[in-house]
C-alpha positions as MATLAB code, in Angstrom:
seq = 'MKILGKLITTGIVLGVILIGGAVVLPGLTKNRSSEVAMAIDNVNPLVQTETVYASTSAQPVRQFIGGGGEKEYEYRLVTYNATGQARTITFDAQWRLKRGKYLAIRTKGQNVESWQAVTREKVPSGVRQNILMA';
ca = [
      -5.806  -30.035  -39.039;
      -8.048  -27.161  -37.469;
      -7.403  -29.012  -33.856;
      -4.118  -29.254  -34.703;
      -2.920  -25.729  -35.543;
      -5.347  -24.342  -32.146;
      -2.846  -27.539  -29.597;
       0.122  -25.961  -31.676;
      -0.217  -22.175  -30.874;
      -1.893  -22.770  -27.372;
       1.255  -24.656  -26.716;
       3.670  -22.076  -28.100;
       0.894  -19.215  -26.223;
       1.954  -21.471  -22.859;
       5.021  -21.601  -23.988;
       5.751  -18.130  -24.031;
       4.232  -17.472  -20.934;
       6.384  -20.077  -18.555;
       8.961  -18.573  -19.935;
       8.425  -15.465  -19.926;
       7.784  -15.801  -15.950;
      10.652  -17.411  -15.567;
      12.655  -14.881  -16.657;
      10.699  -11.590  -15.369;
       9.592  -13.310  -11.672;
      13.817  -13.078   -9.828;
      13.261   -9.664  -10.528;
      10.167   -9.134   -9.133;
      10.633  -10.990   -5.827;
      13.873  -10.124   -5.323;
      13.923   -8.278   -1.409;
      10.639   -9.320   -0.984;
       9.702  -11.210    2.656;
       6.449  -13.507    1.759;
       6.412  -16.422    1.905;
       4.768  -16.655   -1.846;
       8.047  -14.800   -3.168;
      10.067  -17.823   -1.383;
       7.570  -20.387   -3.433;
       8.345  -18.704   -6.055;
      11.738  -18.454   -6.374;
      11.789  -22.245   -4.815;
      10.368  -24.133   -8.032;
      12.252  -21.279  -11.043;
      14.273  -22.591  -12.478;
      16.967  -19.772  -13.408;
      16.122  -18.822   -9.817;
      20.668  -20.459   -8.319;
      21.398  -21.033   -5.333;
      23.972  -18.425   -3.578;
      25.879  -18.062   -0.583;
      25.655  -14.655    0.353;
      26.791  -13.111    3.830;
      25.146  -10.581    6.625;
      26.501   -9.951    9.776;
      24.360   -9.816   12.852;
      23.796   -6.512   13.805;
      19.992   -6.089   13.399;
      17.326   -6.494   16.008;
      14.705   -9.827   15.511;
      12.210   -7.950   13.289;
       9.420  -10.340   15.564;
       9.760  -13.157   18.509;
       7.204  -16.056   18.376;
       6.005  -19.333   19.450;
       7.201  -21.984   16.732;
       5.683  -24.897   16.311;
       7.125  -27.598   19.321;
       6.649  -24.338   21.522;
      10.160  -22.537   20.976;
      11.031  -19.254   21.473;
      11.211  -18.048   17.559;
      12.575  -14.992   16.375;
      12.126  -13.451   12.522;
      15.232  -11.015   11.505;
      15.805   -9.369    8.240;
      19.504   -8.734    7.302;
      20.536   -6.645    4.432;
      22.751   -9.713    2.616;
      25.832  -10.074   -0.213;
      26.572  -12.256   -2.109;
      30.031  -12.729   -4.106;
      30.124  -10.108   -6.585;
      28.500   -6.942   -4.277;
      25.027   -7.678   -5.504;
      22.842   -7.011   -2.182;
      19.334   -8.571   -1.204;
      17.352   -8.571    1.985;
      16.664  -11.881    3.119;
      13.791  -12.550    5.739;
      14.362  -16.350    7.985;
      14.019  -17.595   11.448;
      16.121  -18.942   14.047;
      15.153  -20.530   17.476;
      17.781  -18.959   19.128;
      18.473  -15.011   18.756;
      21.926  -14.187   17.388;
      24.201  -12.713   19.188;
      25.348   -9.344   17.258;
      28.234   -8.283   15.529;
      29.169  -11.515   13.968;
      28.657  -13.204   10.165;
      26.561  -14.874    8.536;
      26.764  -17.436    5.379;
      23.764  -17.510    3.941;
      23.168  -20.852    1.708;
      19.820  -18.882   -0.645;
      17.439  -20.144   -3.394;
      16.575  -16.284   -3.980;
      14.126  -15.233   -1.208;
      14.144  -18.956    0.399;
      16.702  -19.231    2.331;
      17.775  -22.914    2.604;
      20.399  -22.871    5.596;
      22.149  -20.390    7.245;
      25.170  -20.521    9.785;
      27.411  -17.955   11.842;
      30.942  -17.831   10.034;
      34.673  -16.106   10.993;
      35.196  -12.720    9.767;
      37.956  -14.267    7.250;
      35.806  -17.044    5.243;
      33.423  -14.298    4.570;
      35.190  -12.021    1.375;
      36.616   -9.285    1.699;
      35.078   -7.068   -0.399;
      31.794   -8.345    0.775;
      32.456   -7.062    4.336;
      34.000   -3.993    2.861;
      30.299   -3.660    1.824;
      28.383   -5.725    5.512;
      30.564   -2.200    6.982;
      29.225    0.614    4.915;
      26.244   -0.439    5.214;
];
């Protein structure tokens, strides 16, 4: 009986740790550009996938040679979701982004799943206002 009690207690403690971690971690990873933050957000079931928008006004923060020997560029951009919440994300591009354009970026927290250039009209108007004021 003592073993069963210890197992139940251990299960409850582990459950509290896992649930607490899943709730707290998104706040700790927001605006962090590390691989660890991206990995945590990628596996956290409470972090939702969403589309955020950004302007391509920033210069690359780093240029490097990719795994295939090609030039790649790392960008750090302030993005906005449909409700206007800001998030700074970091991602790589295989070419320099044209300045003054808009991007729709599919993210799961700090993890960029995909991105594409979009026309101004595809960016929600409230988001455009935030981008212009930034």
